[in-house]
Structures are given as structure tokens and as C-alpha cells.
Amino acid sequence: MKVFIEPGAVVCAAATRVDLLWQSLVDGTVPKEPLPCPAYDTWPWPEVYATPEPGALELGVDRKVLRTMEKQAKLALYGACLSADARASLQDKHISPARRGLYLAIPTVDESVPPWTLLETLHEESAQPAQPAELNSTEFLLREIPAFFGLSTLNSNTCAHISARFGLMGAMGAYSPFADAAFQALIDAVESIRNGENHLALVGAVSPKINPQLLVQYNYWGWDQKATRIPAEASAFAVVGAQPRATSVSGFARGFIADPAQAISQRAALLQQALGNAGLTVSDLDWFIAGEDDLVESAALVLAGACASLPFLFSEAFLGYAGAANPLLNLNLALAGVQQQMLLEGDSRQPLQCYSRSLRHVALSAAGPEGQYIVVIISREEAL
Amino acid sequence: MEQRVVVTGMGLICGQAMSAPALFERIKTLQSSVRVHPGLAAYGVANAACSYVDEAVLAGLAARYGAVASRCGPPALLALHAADQAVANAGLDLATVVRKGLFAACNKQSMEAEDLLVLAQHLDPHTDTLNLDLYLELERHDPLAYFHKRQDMGALALAERYGFDDVVMTPGDACAAGGISIGTAYRYIASGELDVALAGAAETMCNYMPMLSFSVLGALAPQGLVNPGEISRPFDKARSGFVMGDGSAFLVLESEAHARARGAVILGYISGFAKQTEAWRITSSPRDGSDYARCMQAAIRDAGLALDDIDHINAHGTSTEQNDSCESLAIKKLFAERTAKIPVTSNKSAIGHSLAASGAIEAAMSILSLQHQLLLPTLNYQEPDDDTADIQVVRQATPAPLRHVLSNSFGFGGENSALVLSAA
């Protein structure tokens, strides 16, 4: 059974519409902001792709509800709102709410845990050893913790806001935490259409919030040494369904590559597997959008037999790294490209170019830092 | 063609039980695992009663799993223990299985109180800065504690240990995540995409920040003056909230064809599954139970069964006023006059609520109930209220002919799941 896909919305530093994001990329005007949090001394990037936090007006929710949401939930809900504006199918009264699903990729939802106020209190009290620091801190915290603190950091809470806002009451899933989670969500949404659980599903992903703990992770992974891996905040969405549309999800494959030495060969094998699922070969591909490490991805493409002229985009080099949101940002760029028959080409070594090209089949990859890897193929329908 | 999905292995750690049979025996004999956590009590947490895994047990697991302990944190340790048991129980060499998947649910973790204290010492409140450089260079304390918050550490530890190289998934659906983990694995095997799955969940929420957070939310039962083992009382009129629990459970699922081909002992079947969102409220579901009923009905339909085929319900039964009311009304709405004939139990009465892990633990208990043809009791249940009246809450371990058990898991934010488990 064929499952169709439509673009949703994007929310990122550059824009809240994919056409404006495309133009920002072409113009080289994706804005950076000063790092909004403390960092360690050797942190290399004074500016990052931070995205403003949406407010009650943009989200269409009561201010009380805002108290139950961290920034990531707000970015996700904002993307869902914009998707609903853009996609009439999400409001289609002919589709029962019980057949509208929700699949979200959400990294660790980070409020400032530990709360700054807690650290301050603990710090002050640790300077008074005669006083049992923990006791006072606990009393302080019980007074100061917002009522919904325990829920606002749960993935399910982020899902709930979107589900409640749009009446999505079908089969669902929430996935964590890295870039591959976005395509896990997409694949399970596609499967839910195929097995009849849903008639349509909103698929979304949101980035981590830029905070000190995220930077510590960058240090741990060595990402702070990678020139392209500047933190970004974003959310992005797509809609999949059984109703015929201009583009379908024609294939996918996923793997867990525990041995980095096998990364190139196994990525090549997974690309071929995904193309095989779509009834395609690598020579059918018109565009490849890489999720991570363009050097490894390029080598995998060569090993898979792709010709050297296959257009290649590594958007992270121009947009920053938005974790789970990156693959769906890329997916929206791919869908826009297929619709316009235009593409973007560029990576960490080549500047971005935009040009016209006949586009039918696009492969996109997503990778996590410990070996997670997924390839998705989308294809333009010849005639509806 | 749809494949039938069988359970061939189970592993578990929960409260004071180190295996699934041990927990089954404890609940059967009305033993609660809920105790006052001395560390949390010392920190001034008012309701420090919970079903925690002892520090000594965690230290033993840390010694057994070595570097993984430091890197992956407590939930991964519990997951490794439970998964090792499940794989051994299945008598399966996972290295020989090509089409296998890993489904390891977990919610976000919080830093331990000790980690917070160390971190606080690196704060300069005058400049409002945190000296992360010094913190990262600490020798005495493990800076990797930062990463223990990540949901997927257990999944990654298991993927490396067993060589999962295809589907590796970390469902993060709050209290429903364990059921969703097993149900999603069931779907992958039923559709033919996988032959074998290791599916379950791990959670270690009996620590400082989660206890405070859920306490502030009003979801935790106050400790009061009662015996800790009597606090969790699902469906009882005097219920006042849930108690937190630590735990992990994993099942080995296989297509029936794969299991029979290798001569595996079949412990039970996963026959049906549903997972649904509901557009209601962040902390509660429709009070009439309609969405819970819809989820249960979808799972029964997915199993190709009629309502009359369900012999027993392993309820979500958190001991909160709202959940147990909603779930009771849902059962009555769905099963109508049959409600009086369906025994219902809540394992959380004995082991508290381990959020993501609860659904996986309860699936394991359901399989054992099917194997032993024995209903497990709900501890502390004495008297219903108006909503829970007519629900047949099991009070003593009771032999019963069981073919199909419905196991519910309902999450904060309206993420619901239900599994149908069937006798071998």
C-alpha cells in the first residue's frame, strides 16, 4: 500500500515557512544569536542558531497552559499549529479523530534541570556545613517547584498538547532522543497507515533546547570540534496519509552500526536496501540529503554506486544541528524541491547552490551518534 | 500473512524482587515492596515511601556490568539485568538471529541528589555562572552522570551487548511506554518485519527530583502515619495517590514459526495491542472512562476476540483517585453486565508505579498468571467508592481458568495502550 506525504511546517532560526527557509539558505541569511546560556571555557561558538520561544498568542493556548510547557513543547506545538494552517487534511472532518495519529521525535525535554534556583540554594547552603543543606533545599524546592514541573519534562506532555489542540486521537508514538528518532517516527507513522490504524498522521520532531547540559553533551561527543555542528533549535513536521498526494514515501531502511569502522559499508548497504524496498536502484536517485557527517555519507554513496554528479546536500553546514528536527527540516526541503523541481546542493566543503532539476526520487538519511542510521526515500507520483 | 507472536523469555527486577517468578511469588503472598527510602527521608522528602531497588543491588549490578554502569546509569543497569534474564530464559543465542529488534522504553531521568550537590559546588551565584570546566575535570565524581538523563542509554547498552543492528527503538510515552514497547515489537513481528524482539522498559524514578516533582503535582500518595506497604491501594475508597517504583522487565518475543523451529518453550502469546492518544487534558482523561474503553476495545478487536473472551484484566490501577475511577468506569462501560464476572487486579498495589517499566512488568505478571492459571491479588483493597463499585477486585491469590488477559497502561497526557496476552 502506498503512503503519501505532504510538507508540514518548519520552525527554526531562519523562518517559520519552508519557502522562507529555502530563501534564507540561498541568500546565506540564516541568523545566529549569542549563546543564550553559560558554557565552559573552551566552547568554540559564541553564536548559535537559537530560535525565539513562541508565546501564548502564537500557540493559541491559555497562559495557564503555557506553565505546563517547556520551550521544546512550545516549539513543537507551534510547528503543529502552522502545519494545521498549511494542511487542510489535518482539519478534514471526514477523517475520524480516532484515525488521526501523532508520531513525535523528542529528545530529552530539558527544562533547566537542575533548576537554577536549586543550584543556587544548594550552593549557598553547602557553604554552611553546620546546617543540613539538603533539608532546607527540599523545603525550598517544594515551595518553588511549579505545579506541573513533573509533567512538563515528559515527552507525553509534549504529545498531549498537540493531541489536545488538534483532536488527534489515533495511534501514536513518541521516540527519543537523537536525529534517527525523527525517521523512526516517520516510519512508524507510515506503517500505521499501511496497517489501517490511522488514515493520516502528523509526524514531528523537535530539537534539544540550547542549555549548559546540551553543551556538555557536545563536549562528550567531540561535536564542539566539528565546524558544522553549531547548535540549533527547531521543530519540523510532515503529514502522511492514504489519500493520494504528489509525493509518497517509497522506501526506507534502518540499522544500528555499532562499529564505526563499518559505517561506510553499512550505510551503503542500508541505502541500497531502502532503494530496493522502493523498487529502485541508486541510478534512479535524483538528490541525496545527508543527515550527518557528509564525508562518511559521500563515501557511502560512492560505495553504493552513485554517480559523482548526484546532487548532495548537507544542510547542517548551513542551518546548524537541530538534533531530531534536522531530518524533518531536510524532508520539508526535499518536498519543496520536488514540488518546485529545484534543489539545493552544498556541504561542509562546497558553498550552497540552488538550481532547477527534474526531481523524482530523493533519498534522505538520519544518523545518531552511536551508530543509529536510517534512510528514507520519497518519490514524486507521475500522475495522480 | 500475519505471524502469531509468542513470548519465550522473561526477565525482571522490581523493588525487592530480582526475577519475574520472585515478584509473582511476592505478590501472590501479599508482600508489598513499598518501603521508606532512607536516603530520600534524610533529604527531607515528606513522602519517601516507594518501591526502590536497594543501593547494594545497584552496586552489585554496577560491578557486574563495569564501564556501562558509569556511562549509562541506573536504568540501563536494571535493563541489562532484566534483559539478560529474559534472553537466558528464552534459551536463545541472539547472535544467530538476523532479523531482530530492540524496543527499550524509558522516560527522561533526573540527576541524583548527590550529583546535584556536587554540581552546585561549581556554581558561582555572584556571576550566575556554572564552572563546567572544573565539573568536567572532576576525578572524584563522575561527570557522565549528566548523560544518565538520556532515555536511550538502556537501549544503547542492550544494542551493544546483543548486537542489535536493525530496529533499535526507545519509546518514551510516559506511563504507557512499557506496554507500547511490547506492543510495537508485537506489530513488527506480526507484520513479518522481524523474527525476534527484545522488548520492555526500565525506570528508576525513586530519587530526589522525580519524587519532589510528582509530589508537587499532587500525584504521589502522602506517606502519613500508615504502614508504607498499605499506601498503594488501587480501587479502594481510601486511595490517595500512587507510590513511585523502580523496575525493569523485558520479554523475548518471537514469531511462532521461529520459536517452534528452534524448539523453544512458549510461555504465552501476545494476541492484540492498541495505542491511542486522546484529546483531553494533560493530567487526566475523560472522567467517564470513554477513551480508556476505546483503547481496550481496540486491543481486543486487534486480537480478533470478543469481549466475552477476556478472562481477566491486569489494570493500570495506579491508586490515584482519577485513574482508578476512570478505569473502573471504562471497564463497566465496555463490559457492561460482564463486569461482575471479570476479575481485576493491580500489581501496583504491591510494587508502586514504575512509570515506563510498569507496563512491561505487568505484562510479565500477566504471562505468569496465564501459565499458573492464577489470579494475583490487589493488596490493600478493602472497600470501593461509587466509581469503583462493581469492579471485581481480586483480594487473594485465586486459581482460575485463564485464556486471555487484558493488560492496561495509561499515560499522563492521554497516551494509552492495552495488550491482550493469551495462554500457550
PDB file of C-alpha atoms in Angstrom, chain A residues 95-327:
ATOM      1  CA  ILE A  95     -11.495  11.576   8.891  1.00  0.00           C
ATOM      2  CA  SER A  96     -12.453  10.401  12.340  1.00  0.00           C
ATOM      3  CA  PRO A  97     -10.245  11.757  15.142  1.00  0.00           C
ATOM      4  CA  ALA A  98      -9.662   8.132  16.111  1.00  0.00           C
ATOM      5  CA  ARG A  99      -7.916   7.615  12.756  1.00  0.00           C
ATOM      6  CA  ARG A 100      -5.623  10.641  13.045  1.00  0.00           C
ATOM      7  CA  GLY A 101      -2.304   9.709  14.603  1.00  0.00           C
ATOM      8  CA  LEU A 102       0.613  11.564  16.087  1.00  0.00           C
ATOM      9  CA  TYR A 103       4.256  10.485  15.894  1.00  0.00           C
ATOM     10  CA  LEU A 104       6.839  12.704  17.542  1.00  0.00           C
ATOM     11  CA  ALA A 105      10.594  12.545  17.901  1.00  0.00           C
ATOM     12  CA  ILE A 106      11.569  14.326  21.081  1.00  0.00           C
ATOM     13  CA  PRO A 107      14.993  14.466  22.650  1.00  0.00           C
ATOM     14  CA  THR A 108      15.318  14.827  26.384  1.00  0.00           C
ATOM     15  CA  VAL A 109      12.871  17.611  27.171  1.00  0.00           C
ATOM     16  CA  ASP A 110      15.071  19.948  29.107  1.00  0.00           C
ATOM     17  CA  GLU A 111      13.914  22.484  31.486  1.00  0.00           C
ATOM     18  CA  SER A 112      16.791  23.885  33.448  1.00  0.00           C
ATOM     19  CA  VAL A 113      17.157  20.726  35.486  1.00  0.00           C
ATOM     20  CA  PRO A 114      18.548  21.069  37.926  1.00  0.00           C
ATOM     21  CA  PRO A 115      16.658  24.318  38.309  1.00  0.00           C
ATOM     22  CA  TRP A 116      18.998  27.248  38.650  1.00  0.00           C
ATOM     23  CA  THR A 117      17.316  28.223  41.890  1.00  0.00           C
ATOM     24  CA  LEU A 118      18.022  24.798  43.317  1.00  0.00           C
ATOM     25  CA  LEU A 119      21.684  25.022  42.429  1.00  0.00           C
ATOM     26  CA  GLU A 120      21.913  28.455  43.974  1.00  0.00           C
ATOM     27  CA  THR A 121      20.276  27.280  47.174  1.00  0.00           C
ATOM     28  CA  LEU A 122      22.371  24.168  47.379  1.00  0.00           C
ATOM     29  CA  HIS A 123      25.477  26.205  46.734  1.00  0.00           C
ATOM     30  CA  GLU A 124      24.699  28.702  49.465  1.00  0.00           C
ATOM     31  CA  GLU A 125      23.848  26.003  51.939  1.00  0.00           C
ATOM     32  CA  SER A 126      26.899  23.935  51.148  1.00  0.00           C
ATOM     33  CA  ALA A 127      28.892  26.888  52.455  1.00  0.00           C
ATOM     34  CA  GLN A 128      27.233  26.403  55.854  1.00  0.00           C
ATOM     35  CA  PRO A 129      28.262  22.907  56.877  1.00  0.00           C
ATOM     36  CA  ALA A 130      26.638  23.204  60.287  1.00  0.00           C
ATOM     37  CA  GLN A 131      23.281  23.295  58.579  1.00  0.00           C
ATOM     38  CA  PRO A 132      21.885  20.228  56.839  1.00  0.00           C
ATOM     39  CA  ALA A 133      21.835  21.634  53.337  1.00  0.00           C
ATOM     40  CA  GLU A 134      19.528  19.055  51.842  1.00  0.00           C
ATOM     41  CA  LEU A 135      16.725  19.597  54.300  1.00  0.00           C
ATOM     42  CA  ASN A 136      16.427  23.299  53.636  1.00  0.00           C
ATOM     43  CA  SER A 137      16.753  22.766  49.936  1.00  0.00           C
ATOM     44  CA  THR A 138      13.926  20.285  49.935  1.00  0.00           C
ATOM     45  CA  GLU A 139      11.656  22.671  51.778  1.00  0.00           C
ATOM     46  CA  PHE A 140      12.676  25.447  49.444  1.00  0.00           C
ATOM     47  CA  LEU A 141      12.053  23.323  46.401  1.00  0.00           C
ATOM     48  CA  LEU A 142       8.658  22.162  47.499  1.00  0.00           C
ATOM     49  CA  ARG A 143       7.687  25.828  47.694  1.00  0.00           C
ATOM     50  CA  GLU A 144       9.317  26.829  44.444  1.00  0.00           C
ATOM     51  CA  ILE A 145       8.688  23.951  42.043  1.00  0.00           C
ATOM     52  CA  PRO A 146       5.961  24.877  39.568  1.00  0.00           C
ATOM     53  CA  ALA A 147       2.906  22.698  39.902  1.00  0.00           C
ATOM     54  CA  PHE A 148       3.405  20.947  36.590  1.00  0.00           C
ATOM     55  CA  PHE A 149       7.165  20.569  36.807  1.00  0.00           C
ATOM     56  CA  GLY A 150       6.918  16.777  36.950  1.00  0.00           C
ATOM     57  CA  LEU A 151       4.956  16.624  33.732  1.00  0.00           C
ATOM     58  CA  SER A 152       6.388  19.439  31.691  1.00  0.00           C
ATOM     59  CA  THR A 153       9.534  17.441  31.038  1.00  0.00           C
ATOM     60  CA  LEU A 154       7.755  14.283  29.939  1.00  0.00           C
ATOM     61  CA  ASN A 155       7.609  13.502  26.249  1.00  0.00           C
ATOM     62  CA  SER A 156       3.999  12.515  26.674  1.00  0.00           C
ATOM     63  CA  ASN A 157       3.173  16.021  27.820  1.00  0.00           C
ATOM     64  CA  THR A 158       4.562  17.460  24.607  1.00  0.00           C
ATOM     65  CA  CYS A 159       2.466  14.989  22.628  1.00  0.00           C
ATOM     66  CA  ALA A 160      -0.577  15.758  24.722  1.00  0.00           C
ATOM     67  CA  HIS A 161      -0.546  19.450  23.921  1.00  0.00           C
ATOM     68  CA  ILE A 162      -0.570  18.710  20.214  1.00  0.00           C
ATOM     69  CA  SER A 163      -3.070  15.887  20.501  1.00  0.00           C
ATOM     70  CA  ALA A 164      -5.432  18.007  22.544  1.00  0.00           C
ATOM     71  CA  ARG A 165      -5.122  21.036  20.273  1.00  0.00           C
ATOM     72  CA  PHE A 166      -5.915  19.179  17.045  1.00  0.00           C
ATOM     73  CA  GLY A 167      -8.039  16.247  18.123  1.00  0.00           C
ATOM     74  CA  LEU A 168      -5.501  13.627  17.120  1.00  0.00           C
ATOM     75  CA  MET A 169      -6.877  10.525  18.805  1.00  0.00           C
ATOM     76  CA  GLY A 170      -5.484   7.717  16.699  1.00  0.00           C
ATOM     77  CA  ALA A 171      -2.440   5.508  17.136  1.00  0.00           C
ATOM     78  CA  MET A 172       0.611   7.363  18.332  1.00  0.00           C
ATOM     79  CA  GLY A 173       4.250   7.113  19.299  1.00  0.00           C
ATOM     80  CA  ALA A 174       6.997   9.186  20.897  1.00  0.00           C
ATOM     81  CA  TYR A 175      10.637   8.486  20.171  1.00  0.00           C
ATOM     82  CA  SER A 176      13.917   9.622  21.687  1.00  0.00           C
ATOM     83  CA  PRO A 177      16.404  11.152  21.541  1.00  0.00           C
ATOM     84  CA  PHE A 178      18.670  11.651  18.503  1.00  0.00           C
ATOM     85  CA  ALA A 179      18.252  12.503  14.846  1.00  0.00           C
ATOM     86  CA  ASP A 180      17.307   8.956  13.894  1.00  0.00           C
ATOM     87  CA  ALA A 181      14.228   9.276  16.122  1.00  0.00           C
ATOM     88  CA  ALA A 182      12.615  11.570  13.529  1.00  0.00           C
ATOM     89  CA  PHE A 183      12.694   8.890  10.873  1.00  0.00           C
ATOM     90  CA  GLN A 184      11.709   6.212  13.399  1.00  0.00           C
ATOM     91  CA  ALA A 185       8.611   8.333  13.956  1.00  0.00           C
ATOM     92  CA  LEU A 186       8.064   8.746  10.220  1.00  0.00           C
ATOM     93  CA  ILE A 187       8.424   5.020   9.528  1.00  0.00           C
ATOM     94  CA  ASP A 188       6.037   4.017  12.297  1.00  0.00           C
ATOM     95  CA  ALA A 189       3.550   6.618  11.081  1.00  0.00           C
ATOM     96  CA  VAL A 190       3.794   5.143   7.575  1.00  0.00           C
ATOM     97  CA  GLU A 191       3.288   1.649   8.989  1.00  0.00           C
ATOM     98  CA  SER A 192       0.258   2.845  10.958  1.00  0.00           C
ATOM     99  CA  ILE A 193      -1.319   3.975   7.677  1.00  0.00           C
ATOM    100  CA  ARG A 194      -0.439   0.700   5.987  1.00  0.00           C
ATOM    101  CA  ASN A 195      -1.916  -1.456   8.717  1.00  0.00           C
ATOM    102  CA  GLY A 196      -5.073   0.636   8.929  1.00  0.00           C
ATOM    103  CA  GLU A 197      -4.580   2.052  12.419  1.00  0.00           C
ATOM    104  CA  ASN A 198      -4.582   5.609  11.081  1.00  0.00           C
ATOM    105  CA  HIS A 199      -5.877   7.320   7.961  1.00  0.00           C
ATOM    106  CA  LEU A 200      -3.443  10.155   8.404  1.00  0.00           C
ATOM    107  CA  ALA A 201      -0.739  11.013  10.882  1.00  0.00           C
ATOM    108  CA  LEU A 202       1.108  14.127  11.879  1.00  0.00           C
ATOM    109  CA  VAL A 203       4.826  13.410  12.142  1.00  0.00           C
ATOM    110  CA  GLY A 204       7.008  15.873  14.002  1.00  0.00           C
ATOM    111  CA  ALA A 205      10.362  16.375  15.594  1.00  0.00           C
ATOM    112  CA  VAL A 206      11.876  18.956  17.863  1.00  0.00           C
ATOM    113  CA  SER A 207      15.453  19.816  18.715  1.00  0.00           C
ATOM    114  CA  PRO A 208      17.025  19.869  22.152  1.00  0.00           C
ATOM    115  CA  LYS A 209      16.952  23.191  23.948  1.00  0.00           C
ATOM    116  CA  ILE A 210      20.259  25.043  23.965  1.00  0.00           C
ATOM    117  CA  ASN A 211      21.323  24.928  27.607  1.00  0.00           C
ATOM    118  CA  PRO A 212      24.503  24.154  29.550  1.00  0.00           C
ATOM    119  CA  GLN A 213      23.740  20.463  29.668  1.00  0.00           C
ATOM    120  CA  LEU A 214      23.482  20.273  25.903  1.00  0.00           C
ATOM    121  CA  LEU A 215      26.902  21.859  25.624  1.00  0.00           C
ATOM    122  CA  VAL A 216      28.325  19.256  27.975  1.00  0.00           C
ATOM    123  CA  GLN A 217      26.999  16.620  25.615  1.00  0.00           C
ATOM    124  CA  TYR A 218      28.731  18.364  22.722  1.00  0.00           C
ATOM    125  CA  ASN A 219      31.945  18.165  24.692  1.00  0.00           C
ATOM    126  CA  TYR A 220      31.392  14.478  25.359  1.00  0.00           C
ATOM    127  CA  TRP A 221      30.733  13.615  21.706  1.00  0.00           C
ATOM    128  CA  GLY A 222      33.534  15.836  20.454  1.00  0.00           C
ATOM    129  CA  TRP A 223      30.959  17.761  18.431  1.00  0.00           C
ATOM    130  CA  ASP A 224      32.398  21.056  19.616  1.00  0.00           C
ATOM    131  CA  GLN A 225      35.354  20.258  17.382  1.00  0.00           C
ATOM    132  CA  LYS A 226      33.177  19.910  14.256  1.00  0.00           C
ATOM    133  CA  ALA A 227      32.848  23.111  12.292  1.00  0.00           C
ATOM    134  CA  THR A 228      29.318  22.353  11.078  1.00  0.00           C
ATOM    135  CA  ARG A 229      27.873  21.230  14.366  1.00  0.00           C
ATOM    136  CA  ILE A 230      26.690  24.561  15.720  1.00  0.00           C
ATOM    137  CA  PRO A 231      23.663  24.031  17.992  1.00  0.00           C
ATOM    138  CA  ALA A 232      20.305  24.954  16.518  1.00  0.00           C
ATOM    139  CA  GLU A 233      16.762  24.969  17.856  1.00  0.00           C
ATOM    140  CA  ALA A 234      13.932  23.936  15.584  1.00  0.00           C
ATOM    141  CA  SER A 235      10.849  21.871  15.060  1.00  0.00           C
ATOM    142  CA  ALA A 236       9.566  20.426  11.809  1.00  0.00           C
ATOM    143  CA  PHE A 237       6.523  18.468  10.712  1.00  0.00           C
ATOM    144  CA  ALA A 238       5.083  16.439   7.852  1.00  0.00           C
ATOM    145  CA  VAL A 239       1.764  14.733   7.251  1.00  0.00           C
ATOM    146  CA  VAL A 240       1.440  11.176   5.969  1.00  0.00           C
ATOM    147  CA  GLY A 241      -1.754   9.532   4.838  1.00  0.00           C
ATOM    148  CA  ALA A 242      -3.520   7.190   2.492  1.00  0.00           C
ATOM    149  CA  GLN A 243      -5.124   9.956   0.431  1.00  0.00           C
ATOM    150  CA  PRO A 244      -3.237  10.359  -2.880  1.00  0.00           C
ATOM    151  CA  ARG A 245      -0.831  13.295  -2.919  1.00  0.00           C
ATOM    152  CA  ALA A 246       2.003  14.435  -5.137  1.00  0.00           C
ATOM    153  CA  THR A 247       4.705  12.583  -3.200  1.00  0.00           C
ATOM    154  CA  SER A 248       4.919   9.226  -1.457  1.00  0.00           C
ATOM    155  CA  VAL A 249       7.240   7.536   0.997  1.00  0.00           C
ATOM    156  CA  SER A 250       8.506   4.843  -1.328  1.00  0.00           C
ATOM    157  CA  GLY A 251      11.161   3.107   0.763  1.00  0.00           C
ATOM    158  CA  PHE A 252      13.156   3.048   3.938  1.00  0.00           C
ATOM    159  CA  ALA A 253      15.788   1.049   5.785  1.00  0.00           C
ATOM    160  CA  ARG A 254      17.348   1.372   9.200  1.00  0.00           C
ATOM    161  CA  GLY A 255      20.239  -0.066  11.083  1.00  0.00           C
ATOM    162  CA  PHE A 256      22.360   0.209  14.173  1.00  0.00           C
ATOM    163  CA  ILE A 257      26.018   0.347  13.235  1.00  0.00           C
ATOM    164  CA  ALA A 258      27.881  -0.316  16.451  1.00  0.00           C
ATOM    165  CA  ASP A 259      31.324  -0.487  14.817  1.00  0.00           C
ATOM    166  CA  PRO A 260      32.350   2.894  13.357  1.00  0.00           C
ATOM    167  CA  ALA A 261      34.750   1.073  11.046  1.00  0.00           C
ATOM    168  CA  GLN A 262      31.699  -0.381   9.303  1.00  0.00           C
ATOM    169  CA  ALA A 263      29.921   2.960   8.933  1.00  0.00           C
ATOM    170  CA  ILE A 264      30.599   3.482   5.237  1.00  0.00           C
ATOM    171  CA  SER A 265      29.862  -0.066   4.090  1.00  0.00           C
ATOM    172  CA  GLN A 266      26.766  -0.453   6.235  1.00  0.00           C
ATOM    173  CA  ARG A 267      25.379   2.935   5.283  1.00  0.00           C
ATOM    174  CA  ALA A 268      25.855   1.979   1.642  1.00  0.00           C
ATOM    175  CA  ALA A 269      24.071  -1.314   2.261  1.00  0.00           C
ATOM    176  CA  LEU A 270      21.182   0.424   4.005  1.00  0.00           C
ATOM    177  CA  LEU A 271      20.807   2.893   1.138  1.00  0.00           C
ATOM    178  CA  GLN A 272      20.619   0.004  -1.300  1.00  0.00           C
ATOM    179  CA  GLN A 273      18.137  -1.757   0.943  1.00  0.00           C
ATOM    180  CA  ALA A 274      15.896   1.321   1.075  1.00  0.00           C
ATOM    181  CA  LEU A 275      16.104   1.760  -2.676  1.00  0.00           C
ATOM    182  CA  GLY A 276      15.324  -1.934  -3.106  1.00  0.00           C
ATOM    183  CA  ASN A 277      12.212  -1.511  -0.962  1.00  0.00           C
ATOM    184  CA  ALA A 278      11.147   1.283  -3.300  1.00  0.00           C
ATOM    185  CA  GLY A 279      11.841  -0.836  -6.379  1.00  0.00           C
ATOM    186  CA  LEU A 280      14.670   1.498  -7.335  1.00  0.00           C
ATOM    187  CA  THR A 281      18.408   1.394  -7.859  1.00  0.00           C
ATOM    188  CA  VAL A 282      20.945   4.021  -6.955  1.00  0.00           C
ATOM    189  CA  SER A 283      20.959   5.256 -10.544  1.00  0.00           C
ATOM    190  CA  ASP A 284      17.311   6.305 -10.104  1.00  0.00           C
ATOM    191  CA  LEU A 285      18.212   8.801  -7.385  1.00  0.00           C
ATOM    192  CA  ASP A 286      17.997  12.485  -8.230  1.00  0.00           C
ATOM    193  CA  TRP A 287      19.065  14.031  -4.937  1.00  0.00           C
ATOM    194  CA  PHE A 288      20.645  12.886  -1.689  1.00  0.00           C
ATOM    195  CA  ILE A 289      20.196  14.864   1.523  1.00  0.00           C
ATOM    196  CA  ALA A 290      22.630  13.743   4.176  1.00  0.00           C
ATOM    197  CA  GLY A 291      21.794  13.668   7.843  1.00  0.00           C
ATOM    198  CA  GLU A 292      25.226  13.569   9.338  1.00  0.00           C
ATOM    199  CA  ASP A 293      28.924  13.681   8.535  1.00  0.00           C
ATOM    200  CA  ASP A 294      28.992  14.475   4.871  1.00  0.00           C
ATOM    201  CA  LEU A 295      32.392  12.863   4.326  1.00  0.00           C
ATOM    202  CA  VAL A 296      31.158   9.469   5.515  1.00  0.00           C
ATOM    203  CA  GLU A 297      27.898   9.902   3.640  1.00  0.00           C
ATOM    204  CA  SER A 298      29.691  10.803   0.417  1.00  0.00           C
ATOM    205  CA  ALA A 299      31.900   7.763   0.729  1.00  0.00           C
ATOM    206  CA  ALA A 300      28.884   5.541   1.371  1.00  0.00           C
ATOM    207  CA  LEU A 301      27.177   6.922  -1.716  1.00  0.00           C
ATOM    208  CA  VAL A 302      30.208   6.139  -3.833  1.00  0.00           C
ATOM    209  CA  LEU A 303      30.360   2.627  -2.423  1.00  0.00           C
ATOM    210  CA  ALA A 304      26.659   2.167  -3.160  1.00  0.00           C
ATOM    211  CA  GLY A 305      27.393   3.005  -6.794  1.00  0.00           C
ATOM    212  CA  ALA A 306      26.048   6.551  -7.006  1.00  0.00           C
ATOM    213  CA  CYS A 307      27.482   8.659  -9.768  1.00  0.00           C
ATOM    214  CA  ALA A 308      29.721  11.529  -8.722  1.00  0.00           C
ATOM    215  CA  SER A 309      27.305  14.093 -10.111  1.00  0.00           C
ATOM    216  CA  LEU A 310      24.426  13.083  -7.832  1.00  0.00           C
ATOM    217  CA  PRO A 311      23.365  16.342  -6.151  1.00  0.00           C
ATOM    218  CA  PHE A 312      24.243  16.233  -2.477  1.00  0.00           C
ATOM    219  CA  LEU A 313      23.024  18.478   0.319  1.00  0.00           C
ATOM    220  CA  PHE A 314      24.339  18.539   3.873  1.00  0.00           C
ATOM    221  CA  SER A 315      22.071  21.195   5.346  1.00  0.00           C
ATOM    222  CA  GLU A 316      23.696  21.108   8.779  1.00  0.00           C
ATOM    223  CA  ALA A 317      26.569  23.081   7.298  1.00  0.00           C
ATOM    224  CA  PHE A 318      24.171  25.975   6.690  1.00  0.00           C
ATOM    225  CA  LEU A 319      21.462  25.531   9.339  1.00  0.00           C
ATOM    226  CA  GLY A 320      23.310  24.144  12.310  1.00  0.00           C
ATOM    227  CA  TYR A 321      22.485  20.930  14.140  1.00  0.00           C
ATOM    228  CA  ALA A 322      18.953  20.664  15.453  1.00  0.00           C
ATOM    229  CA  GLY A 323      19.126  17.024  16.510  1.00  0.00           C
ATOM    230  CA  ALA A 324      15.908  15.150  15.890  1.00  0.00           C
ATOM    231  CA  ALA A 325      14.484  18.120  13.967  1.00  0.00           C
ATOM    232  CA  ASN A 326      17.177  18.032  11.267  1.00  0.00           C
ATOM    233  CA  PRO A 327      15.790  15.083   9.273  1.00  0.00           C
TER     234      PRO A 327
END
